[in-house]
Each structure stands twice: as structure tokens, then as C-alpha cells.
CSV table of C-alpha atoms and ligand atoms in Angstrom, one decimal:
chain,number,residue,atom,x,y,z
A,260,MET,CA,-176.4,-48.5,-168.1
A,261,GLN,CA,-179.5,-49.0,-170.3
A,262,ALA,CA,-182.7,-49.6,-168.4
A,263,GLN,CA,-182.9,-53.2,-169.5
A,264,ALA,CA,-179.3,-54.0,-168.6
A,265,GLY,CA,-179.1,-56.9,-166.1
A,266,GLU,CA,-176.6,-58.3,-163.6
A,267,PRO,CA,-174.3,-59.9,-166.2
A,268,GLU,CA,-173.9,-56.7,-168.2
A,269,ILE,CA,-173.2,-54.7,-165.0
A,270,ALA,CA,-170.7,-57.3,-163.8
A,271,ARG,CA,-168.9,-57.2,-167.1
A,272,VAL,CA,-168.5,-53.4,-166.9
A,273,CYS,CA,-167.2,-53.7,-163.3
A,274,GLU,CA,-164.7,-56.4,-164.4
A,275,LYS,CA,-163.4,-54.1,-167.1
A,276,ILE,CA,-163.0,-51.2,-164.7
A,277,GLU,CA,-161.2,-53.4,-162.2
A,278,LYS,CA,-158.9,-54.8,-164.8
A,279,LEU,CA,-157.8,-51.3,-165.6
A,280,GLY,CA,-156.9,-51.0,-161.9
A,281,PHE,CA,-159.7,-48.6,-161.0
A,282,ARG,CA,-162.6,-48.9,-158.6
A,283,ALA,CA,-166.2,-49.6,-159.8
A,284,HIS,CA,-169.2,-48.2,-157.8
A,285,VAL,CA,-172.5,-49.7,-158.7
A,286,MET,CA,-175.4,-47.4,-157.8
A,287,PRO,CA,-178.9,-48.7,-158.8
A,288,GLY,CA,-181.5,-46.1,-159.5
A,289,ALA,CA,-185.3,-46.2,-160.2
A,290,GLN,CA,-184.8,-46.2,-164.0
A,291,ARG,CA,-181.2,-47.3,-164.6
A,292,THR,CA,-178.1,-48.4,-162.8
A,293,ALA,CA,-175.1,-46.0,-162.7
A,294,ILE,CA,-171.6,-47.2,-162.4
A,295,GLY,CA,-169.1,-44.7,-161.1
A,296,ILE,CA,-165.3,-45.1,-161.7
A,297,THR,CA,-162.8,-43.8,-159.2
A,298,GLY,CA,-159.1,-44.3,-158.7
A,299,ASN,CA,-158.2,-43.3,-162.3
A,300,PRO,CA,-155.2,-41.0,-162.2
A,301,GLY,CA,-156.2,-39.3,-165.5
A,302,PRO,CA,-159.1,-39.2,-167.9
A,303,VAL,CA,-160.5,-42.6,-169.1
A,304,ASP,CA,-161.4,-42.9,-172.7
A,305,PRO,CA,-165.3,-43.3,-172.8
A,306,ALA,CA,-164.9,-45.5,-175.9
A,307,GLU,CA,-163.4,-48.2,-173.6
A,308,PHE,CA,-166.9,-48.7,-172.2
A,309,GLU,CA,-169.3,-47.5,-174.8
A,310,ASP,CA,-169.2,-50.7,-176.9
A,311,LEU,CA,-169.8,-53.1,-173.9
A,312,PRO,CA,-173.3,-54.6,-173.9
A,313,GLY,CA,-175.9,-52.8,-171.8
A,314,VAL,CA,-173.9,-49.5,-171.6
A,315,ALA,CA,-176.1,-46.5,-172.5
A,316,GLU,CA,-173.3,-43.9,-172.3
A,317,ALA,CA,-169.9,-43.2,-170.7
A,318,ILE,CA,-169.5,-39.7,-169.5
A,319,ARG,CA,-166.7,-37.7,-167.9
A,320,VAL,CA,-167.9,-36.0,-164.7
A,321,SER,CA,-167.0,-32.3,-164.8
A,322,LYS,CA,-167.4,-31.6,-161.1
A,323,PRO,CA,-164.8,-32.2,-158.4
A,324,TYR,CA,-167.3,-34.5,-156.6
A,325,LYS,CA,-167.9,-37.5,-158.7
A,326,LEU,CA,-170.1,-40.2,-157.2
A,327,VAL,CA,-172.3,-37.7,-155.4
A,328,SER,CA,-173.0,-35.8,-158.6
A,329,ARG,CA,-176.2,-36.0,-160.7
A,330,GLU,CA,-174.0,-36.4,-163.7
A,331,VAL,CA,-173.1,-39.9,-162.6
A,332,LYS,CA,-176.5,-40.8,-161.4
A,333,PRO,CA,-179.5,-38.8,-162.7
A,334,ASP,CA,-182.1,-40.6,-160.6
A,335,ASP,CA,-182.7,-39.5,-157.0
A,336,THR,CA,-181.2,-41.8,-154.4
A,337,VAL,CA,-183.6,-43.2,-151.8
A,338,VAL,CA,-181.8,-44.1,-148.6
A,339,ARG,CA,-183.5,-46.7,-146.3
A,340,VAL,CA,-183.1,-46.2,-142.6
A,341,GLY,CA,-184.5,-49.1,-140.6
A,342,GLY,CA,-187.0,-49.7,-143.5
A,343,VAL,CA,-188.0,-46.0,-143.8
A,344,PRO,CA,-187.3,-44.6,-147.3
A,345,VAL,CA,-185.7,-41.2,-147.1
A,346,GLY,CA,-185.9,-39.2,-150.4
A,347,ALA,CA,-189.0,-41.0,-151.7
A,348,ARG,CA,-192.4,-39.3,-151.8
A,349,GLU,CA,-193.2,-39.3,-148.2
A,350,LEU,CA,-191.9,-36.6,-145.9
A,351,VAL,CA,-189.7,-38.2,-143.2
A,352,LEU,CA,-189.8,-36.8,-139.7
A,353,ILE,CA,-186.8,-37.6,-137.4
A,354,ALA,CA,-187.5,-36.4,-133.9
A,355,GLY,CA,-186.1,-36.8,-130.4
A,356,PRO,CA,-184.0,-35.1,-127.7
A,357,CYS,CA,-180.6,-33.6,-128.4
A,358,SER,CA,-179.1,-36.0,-125.9
A,359,VAL,CA,-180.3,-39.3,-124.4
A,360,GLU,CA,-180.5,-38.5,-120.7
A,361,SER,CA,-182.3,-41.3,-119.0
A,362,ARG,CA,-184.6,-44.3,-119.7
A,363,GLU,CA,-187.7,-42.3,-118.8
A,364,GLN,CA,-186.7,-39.3,-120.9
A,365,ILE,CA,-185.9,-41.3,-124.1
A,366,LEU,CA,-188.9,-43.6,-123.8
A,367,ALA,CA,-191.3,-40.7,-123.1
A,368,THR,CA,-190.0,-38.8,-126.1
A,369,ALA,CA,-190.0,-41.8,-128.4
A,370,ARG,CA,-193.7,-42.6,-127.5
A,371,ALA,CA,-194.7,-38.9,-128.0
A,372,VAL,CA,-193.0,-38.4,-131.4
A,373,LYS,CA,-194.2,-41.8,-132.6
A,374,ALA,CA,-197.8,-40.8,-131.7
A,375,ALA,CA,-197.3,-37.5,-133.6
A,376,GLY,CA,-196.2,-39.4,-136.7
A,377,ALA,CA,-192.4,-39.3,-136.6
A,378,GLN,CA,-190.9,-42.3,-138.4
A,379,LEU,CA,-187.4,-42.2,-136.9
A,380,LEU,CA,-186.0,-41.4,-133.4
A,381,ARG,CA,-183.0,-39.1,-132.9
A,382,GLY,CA,-180.8,-38.7,-129.7
A,383,GLY,CA,-177.1,-38.3,-129.0
A,384,ALA,CA,-175.2,-40.8,-126.9
A,385,TYR,CA,-171.9,-39.1,-127.7
A,386,LYS,CA,-172.2,-35.4,-127.8
A,387,PRO,CA,-169.7,-32.9,-129.4
A,388,ARG,CA,-169.9,-30.1,-126.8
A,389,THR,CA,-168.2,-26.7,-127.0
A,390,SER,CA,-167.2,-27.0,-123.3
A,391,PRO,CA,-165.4,-30.0,-121.9
A,392,TYR,CA,-167.3,-29.5,-118.7
A,393,ALA,CA,-170.7,-29.8,-120.3
A,394,PHE,CA,-172.7,-33.0,-120.4
A,395,GLN,CA,-170.9,-35.3,-122.9
A,396,GLY,CA,-173.6,-38.0,-123.3
A,397,LEU,CA,-174.3,-41.4,-121.7
A,398,ALA,CA,-172.1,-43.2,-124.2
A,399,GLU,CA,-172.9,-46.9,-124.6
A,400,GLU,CA,-175.6,-46.7,-122.0
A,401,GLY,CA,-177.3,-44.1,-124.2
A,402,LEU,CA,-177.0,-46.4,-127.2
A,403,ARG,CA,-178.6,-49.2,-125.2
A,404,LEU,CA,-181.5,-46.9,-124.2
A,405,LEU,CA,-182.0,-45.9,-127.8
A,406,ALA,CA,-182.2,-49.6,-128.8
A,407,ASP,CA,-184.7,-50.2,-126.0
A,408,ALA,CA,-186.8,-47.3,-127.3
A,409,ARG,CA,-186.7,-48.8,-130.8
A,410,GLU,CA,-187.7,-52.2,-129.4
A,411,GLU,CA,-190.8,-50.6,-127.8
A,412,THR,CA,-191.9,-48.2,-130.5
A,413,GLY,CA,-190.5,-49.7,-133.7
A,414,LEU,CA,-188.8,-46.3,-134.5
A,415,GLY,CA,-185.5,-46.6,-136.3
A,416,VAL,CA,-182.6,-44.8,-134.5
A,417,VAL,CA,-180.4,-42.0,-135.8
A,418,THR,CA,-177.5,-41.2,-133.5
A,419,GLU,CA,-174.1,-39.5,-133.8
A,420,ALA,CA,-170.6,-41.0,-133.9
A,421,ILE,CA,-168.0,-38.4,-132.9
A,422,ASP,CA,-164.9,-40.3,-133.5
A,423,VAL,CA,-163.4,-43.4,-135.1
A,424,GLU,CA,-162.8,-45.0,-131.7
A,425,THR,CA,-166.4,-45.3,-130.8
A,426,PHE,CA,-167.8,-45.8,-134.4
A,427,ASP,CA,-168.0,-49.6,-134.1
A,428,LEU,CA,-170.1,-49.3,-131.0
A,429,VAL,CA,-172.5,-46.8,-132.6
A,430,GLU,CA,-172.8,-49.0,-135.6
A,431,GLN,CA,-173.8,-52.0,-133.4
A,432,TYR,CA,-176.9,-50.1,-132.0
A,433,ALA,CA,-178.0,-47.5,-134.6
A,434,ASP,CA,-180.0,-47.7,-137.8
A,435,CYS,CA,-178.3,-44.6,-139.2
A,436,VAL,CA,-175.0,-42.9,-138.1
A,437,GLN,CA,-175.0,-39.2,-137.8
A,438,ILE,CA,-171.8,-37.2,-138.6
A,439,GLY,CA,-172.2,-33.8,-136.9
A,440,ALA,CA,-171.5,-30.4,-138.3
A,441,ARG,CA,-168.2,-30.1,-136.3
A,442,ASN,CA,-167.0,-33.3,-137.9
A,443,MET,CA,-168.0,-32.6,-141.5
A,444,GLN,CA,-164.4,-32.4,-142.5
A,445,ASN,CA,-163.0,-35.0,-140.2
A,446,PHE,CA,-161.7,-37.0,-143.1
A,447,SER,CA,-160.7,-40.2,-141.2
A,448,LEU,CA,-164.2,-40.3,-139.6
A,449,LEU,CA,-165.8,-39.8,-143.1
A,450,ARG,CA,-163.8,-42.7,-144.5
A,451,ARG,CA,-164.8,-44.9,-141.6
A,452,ALA,CA,-168.4,-43.9,-142.3
A,453,GLY,CA,-167.8,-44.9,-145.9
A,454,ARG,CA,-167.0,-48.4,-144.7
A,455,ALA,CA,-170.0,-48.7,-142.4
A,456,ARG,CA,-172.8,-51.1,-143.2
A,457,LEU,CA,-175.4,-48.4,-142.1
A,458,PRO,CA,-176.7,-45.3,-143.8
A,459,VAL,CA,-175.1,-42.0,-142.8
A,460,LEU,CA,-176.7,-38.7,-142.0
A,461,LEU,CA,-174.1,-36.0,-142.8
A,462,LYS,CA,-174.7,-32.6,-141.4
A,463,ARG,CA,-173.4,-29.5,-143.1
A,464,GLY,CA,-170.4,-27.8,-141.4
A,465,MET,CA,-171.3,-24.5,-139.8
A,466,SER,CA,-169.1,-22.6,-142.2
A,467,SER,CA,-168.9,-24.9,-145.2
A,468,THR,CA,-169.7,-24.1,-148.8
A,469,LEU,CA,-172.0,-26.3,-150.8
A,470,GLU,CA,-168.9,-27.7,-152.6
A,471,GLU,CA,-167.2,-28.6,-149.4
A,472,PHE,CA,-170.4,-30.2,-148.1
A,473,LEU,CA,-170.7,-32.4,-151.3
A,474,MET,CA,-166.9,-33.2,-151.1
A,475,ALA,CA,-167.4,-34.4,-147.6
A,476,ALA,CA,-170.2,-36.7,-148.8
A,477,GLU,CA,-167.9,-37.8,-151.6
A,478,TYR,CA,-165.5,-39.2,-149.0
A,479,ILE,CA,-168.2,-41.5,-147.7
A,480,LEU,CA,-169.3,-42.7,-151.2
A,481,SER,CA,-165.7,-43.1,-152.3
A,482,GLU,CA,-165.3,-45.9,-149.7
A,483,GLY,CA,-168.3,-47.7,-151.1
A,484,ASN,CA,-171.2,-46.5,-148.9
A,485,TYR,CA,-173.8,-44.8,-151.2
A,486,GLN,CA,-176.4,-44.5,-148.5
A,487,VAL,CA,-175.9,-40.9,-147.5
A,488,ILE,CA,-178.5,-38.3,-146.4
A,489,LEU,CA,-177.4,-34.7,-146.4
A,490,CYS,CA,-178.7,-32.3,-143.7
A,491,GLU,CA,-178.7,-28.5,-143.6
A,492,ARG,CA,-178.5,-27.3,-140.0
A,493,GLY,CA,-177.7,-23.6,-140.4
A,494,VAL,CA,-174.5,-21.8,-141.0
A,495,ARG,CA,-172.7,-19.1,-139.1
A,496,THR,CA,-173.3,-15.5,-140.2
A,497,PHE,CA,-173.4,-12.0,-138.6
A,498,ALA,CA,-177.0,-12.5,-137.6
A,499,ASP,CA,-177.5,-12.8,-133.9
A,500,HIS,CA,-181.3,-13.1,-133.7
A,501,THR,CA,-180.8,-16.9,-134.2
A,502,ARG,CA,-178.1,-19.3,-133.2
A,503,ASN,CA,-177.3,-20.1,-136.9
A,504,THR,CA,-178.8,-18.9,-140.2
A,505,LEU,CA,-180.8,-21.7,-141.8
A,506,ASP,CA,-179.7,-21.7,-145.4
A,507,LEU,CA,-182.8,-23.1,-147.1
A,508,SER,CA,-181.5,-22.1,-150.5
A,509,VAL,CA,-179.0,-25.0,-150.2
A,510,VAL,CA,-181.9,-27.5,-150.6
A,511,PRO,CA,-182.7,-26.8,-154.3
A,512,ALA,CA,-179.0,-26.2,-154.9
A,513,VAL,CA,-178.1,-29.7,-153.6
A,514,GLN,CA,-181.0,-31.2,-155.5
A,515,ARG,CA,-179.7,-29.7,-158.7
A,516,LEU,CA,-176.2,-31.0,-158.3
A,517,SER,CA,-176.6,-34.2,-156.4
A,518,HIS,CA,-178.8,-37.3,-156.4
A,519,LEU,CA,-178.5,-37.6,-152.6
A,520,PRO,CA,-181.6,-36.7,-150.5
A,521,ILE,CA,-181.4,-33.6,-148.3
A,522,ILE,CA,-183.2,-32.9,-145.1
A,523,VAL,CA,-183.3,-29.9,-142.8
A,524,ASP,CA,-182.7,-29.4,-139.1
A,525,PRO,CA,-184.6,-26.3,-138.0
A,526,SER,CA,-183.7,-26.9,-134.4
A,527,HIS,CA,-179.9,-26.2,-134.6
A,528,GLY,CA,-180.7,-24.1,-137.6
A,529,THR,CA,-182.4,-21.5,-135.4
A,530,GLY,CA,-181.5,-22.4,-131.9
A,531,LYS,CA,-184.8,-20.9,-130.6
A,532,ARG,CA,-188.0,-22.9,-129.9
A,533,ASP,CA,-190.3,-20.3,-131.4
A,534,LYS,CA,-188.5,-20.2,-134.7
A,535,VAL,CA,-188.6,-24.0,-135.2
A,536,LEU,CA,-192.1,-24.4,-136.5
A,537,PRO,CA,-192.0,-21.5,-139.1
A,538,MET,CA,-188.7,-22.7,-140.4
A,539,ALA,CA,-189.8,-26.3,-140.5
A,540,ARG,CA,-192.8,-25.2,-142.7
A,541,ALA,CA,-190.4,-23.3,-145.0
A,542,ALA,CA,-188.0,-26.3,-145.2
A,543,VAL,CA,-190.8,-28.5,-146.4
A,544,ALA,CA,-192.1,-25.9,-148.9
A,545,VAL,CA,-188.6,-25.6,-150.4
A,546,GLY,CA,-188.5,-29.3,-151.0
A,547,ALA,CA,-186.6,-31.0,-148.2
A,548,ALA,CA,-187.0,-34.8,-148.1
A,549,GLY,CA,-187.4,-34.7,-144.3
A,550,LEU,CA,-186.9,-32.8,-141.0
A,551,MET,CA,-184.8,-33.5,-138.0
A,552,VAL,CA,-186.3,-31.9,-134.9
A,553,GLU,CA,-185.3,-31.8,-131.3
A,554,VAL,CA,-188.1,-32.6,-128.9
A,555,HIS,CA,-187.9,-33.0,-125.1
A,556,PRO,CA,-190.6,-33.9,-122.6
A,557,SER,CA,-189.3,-31.2,-120.3
A,558,PRO,CA,-187.1,-28.8,-122.3
A,559,ASP,CA,-186.4,-26.5,-119.4
A,560,HIS,CA,-184.5,-29.4,-117.7
A,561,ALA,CA,-182.7,-30.7,-120.8
A,562,LEU,CA,-179.0,-31.4,-120.4
A,563,SER,CA,-178.3,-29.9,-123.9
A,564,ASP,CA,-180.1,-27.7,-126.4
A,565,GLY,CA,-183.2,-27.1,-124.2
A,566,PHE,CA,-183.8,-23.6,-125.7
A,567,GLN,CA,-184.4,-25.1,-129.1
A,568,SER,CA,-186.2,-28.2,-128.1
A,569,LEU,CA,-190.0,-28.4,-128.7
A,570,TYR,CA,-192.5,-29.5,-126.2
A,571,PRO,CA,-194.1,-32.7,-127.4
A,572,GLU,CA,-197.4,-30.9,-128.1
A,573,GLN,CA,-195.6,-28.4,-130.3
A,574,PHE,CA,-194.1,-31.3,-132.3
A,575,VAL,CA,-197.7,-32.6,-132.9
A,576,GLU,CA,-198.5,-29.3,-134.5
A,577,LEU,CA,-195.3,-29.2,-136.5
A,578,ALA,CA,-195.9,-32.7,-137.8
A,579,GLN,CA,-199.5,-31.9,-138.9
A,580,GLU,CA,-198.6,-28.6,-140.6
A,581,CYS,CA,-195.6,-30.0,-142.4
A,582,ARG,CA,-197.4,-33.1,-143.6
A,583,ALA,CA,-200.2,-30.7,-144.9
A,584,ILE,CA,-197.6,-28.7,-146.8
A,585,ALA,CA,-195.9,-31.9,-148.2
A,586,GLY,CA,-199.3,-33.0,-149.3
A,587,LEU,CA,-199.8,-29.8,-151.3
A,588,LEU,CA,-196.5,-30.3,-153.0
A,589,ALA,CA,-197.1,-33.9,-153.8
A,590,ALA,CA,-200.5,-33.0,-155.4
A,591,ARG,CA,-198.8,-30.2,-157.4
A,592,SER,CA,-196.0,-32.4,-158.7
A,593,ALA,CA,-198.5,-35.0,-159.8
A,594,HIS,CA,-199.8,-32.4,-162.3
A,595,HIS,CA,-196.6,-30.6,-163.2
A,596,ALA,CA,-193.1,-31.6,-164.0
A,597,PRO,CA,-190.7,-30.8,-161.1
A,598,VAL,CA,-189.3,-27.3,-161.4
A,599,GLY,CA,-185.9,-26.1,-160.5
A,600,ARG,CA,-183.8,-29.2,-161.3
B,744,LIG,C1,-177.1,-32.6,-132.9
B,744,LIG,O1,-177.8,-33.1,-133.9
B,744,LIG,O2,-177.5,-32.7,-131.7
B,744,LIG,C2,-175.9,-31.8,-133.2
B,744,LIG,C3,-174.9,-31.8,-132.4
B,744,LIG,O3,-176.0,-31.2,-134.4
B,744,LIG,P1,-174.9,-30.3,-135.2
B,744,LIG,O4,-173.8,-31.3,-135.5
B,744,LIG,O5,-175.6,-29.9,-136.4
B,744,LIG,O6,-174.5,-29.2,-134.4
B,745,LIG,MN1,-178.5,-30.7,-130.2
């Protein structure tokens, strides 16, 4: 739509789309509102729309992912999680334990990461574990503890939903629902996330291509939820010096193809505590909108992912250094046009 197009013009375009039997997806941007069309079995004639008042142009999206693509919406999407904008200027730090283990553990971590400057709290209540005998999470009790931590610290909560059955419960307590790497292509779960009233953090599958990653996000948007944050968390390669290989090149690649914000998880991305800080620095330098980092008050006693969890004081250092790097980039982009898009 043209920048000056208002509600009535947008409504008129949507009406026309629906009259043709298709679905309209209204996605407001900083400059202009984009309206995506899905449900059309074949090409739609752009001329059908170009003459409507307020329409700037009607384009055919060449990519297999439609609503996710920058062709549909050139402006960056900013996703609000509990009031925190993700994908805007400020670097967003999401930190917390891999799993919620106890009241003391989650509250101590929440206080520590908040003091270090994190804006959002992470922690799993439902854990997708490789072994059925490993700690599976505290389930609803874990969600309650996260809500208590939010109450005390004001930090918004990001937590994972591992199946459709427990999705409603997660939605009741969380500020953002995480879909994990193992579920990136769980299409019924993606559709459920697409009907959620909360933003979704979608992690890249451990062996998925960029196109598969964007197609997974498309499932969520296609159901009408446009609040999706993408997260690179490492992919599986022959390398065995780290748990996964953190594919930082996917950040500028996503930014070129999609309007959705992308963040990086250097914890699962490396699996080793001593690699988290250097890779976090690199992730910010490459342009990630935020970081998701595992922090535990006593990593050696963690019930999951202790090896990659930072001590709280290490997170203080990470937050300072990453904010400094983000500051340099912001100063630079104030003087130059963004590169690489
Ligand atoms: C997690 O964030 O704790 C997690 C299980 O991540 P991933 O799905 O990336 O393995
Ligand atoms: Mn973990």
C-alpha cells in the first residue's frame, strides 16, 4: 500500500481478496502496510488490485515462501515480546537456564540476568530430551515459576512448547512461545503456533537449509501470526570440537530474504561454555537482532545443558561486550546505508 493509505483503503483491498475466495494478510511496516494474499490456486492478475485506491503496487512473489519474504514486505518486522521490541535498534538479550529446575534456581537466575541487562528470561518447562530417562522439565509447575519470576523482575518469559497438547498451557503463562530445533518441521505444531495470540521464537532445525527454515516460519504466518522471531542455534556437521556448528552466515542471508528478525543462540550453537562469549560477540557483529544465552547459578549441578551454561558473572561480561559491539554498529549505520541487504 502507499504510505498514506489508511484503514478504509486497506479494508477495501482485503474485501476484494476475500471476495475472490483467498486469504488476506495485513502486515503493517514502518513505512507502509503490506497485504499478502494466500489461498490462490494459481496466479492472480496484479491488475485486479492496482487500480484500487491506496495500492502502490501488486507483485507476484517469486519465492516458495510468500508472507515471510521481503518481496511481500520490504520493511523489517519488529516483534514485541512482553513490550520488548525485537528487531528494532536495540540488541535484545534473552537469558536464563536451559530448564526451570526450582523456585530458587529460576529466581536467582532471573535476578542475575536482569541485573546484567537482559530484557527477557528464558527457561524450559517442557524439555525435548534425547533420552526418555533424562529430566523432562517441571511442566506446569515450571510455567508457574516462570510467571513468578516475571512478576518479581518484570522480565518477559520465553519458553518452549513441545506439542499441541500442552500448547494452550504454555500460551497461558508465556510472553513468547519457543518452537525448538527438533520441532522445526512439526507442521501441526507450527500451525498451532500460527493461531497463537503470542509471538513465536522459531529455532532452526539442526539439519535444515535456509529455505526449509523460512518455509517453517511460513507455516506460522500462513495461519495469521506474523510475530515470528527466527533463531540460529547451530547445525550438525562433521566438526566435533563443538556440539553444533553455529552458522552465522545465515544471519545476513535471512536478512536479505526475509523481513523477520533473526537472533542467535551461541549456547546450543557451541555446546561449550568457553565458546559462548566469542561466538556471541561474532553473532552481534554479523547483525543478529539479539542473543539467547543459557545461564545457570550453578552450571555444574544443572539438570540439562550445564556444559554450555554460563556462570552469572560470565553473562555480565557477555552483556557488556555485546552491547559495546552493538553500539559500534549502530554508530556506523547512522553514517552509512546498511550493507549486504
Ligand atoms: C533450548 O533452547 O533449550 C533447546 C532445547 O534448544 P534447541 O531446540 O535449539 O535444541
Ligand atoms: Mn538447552
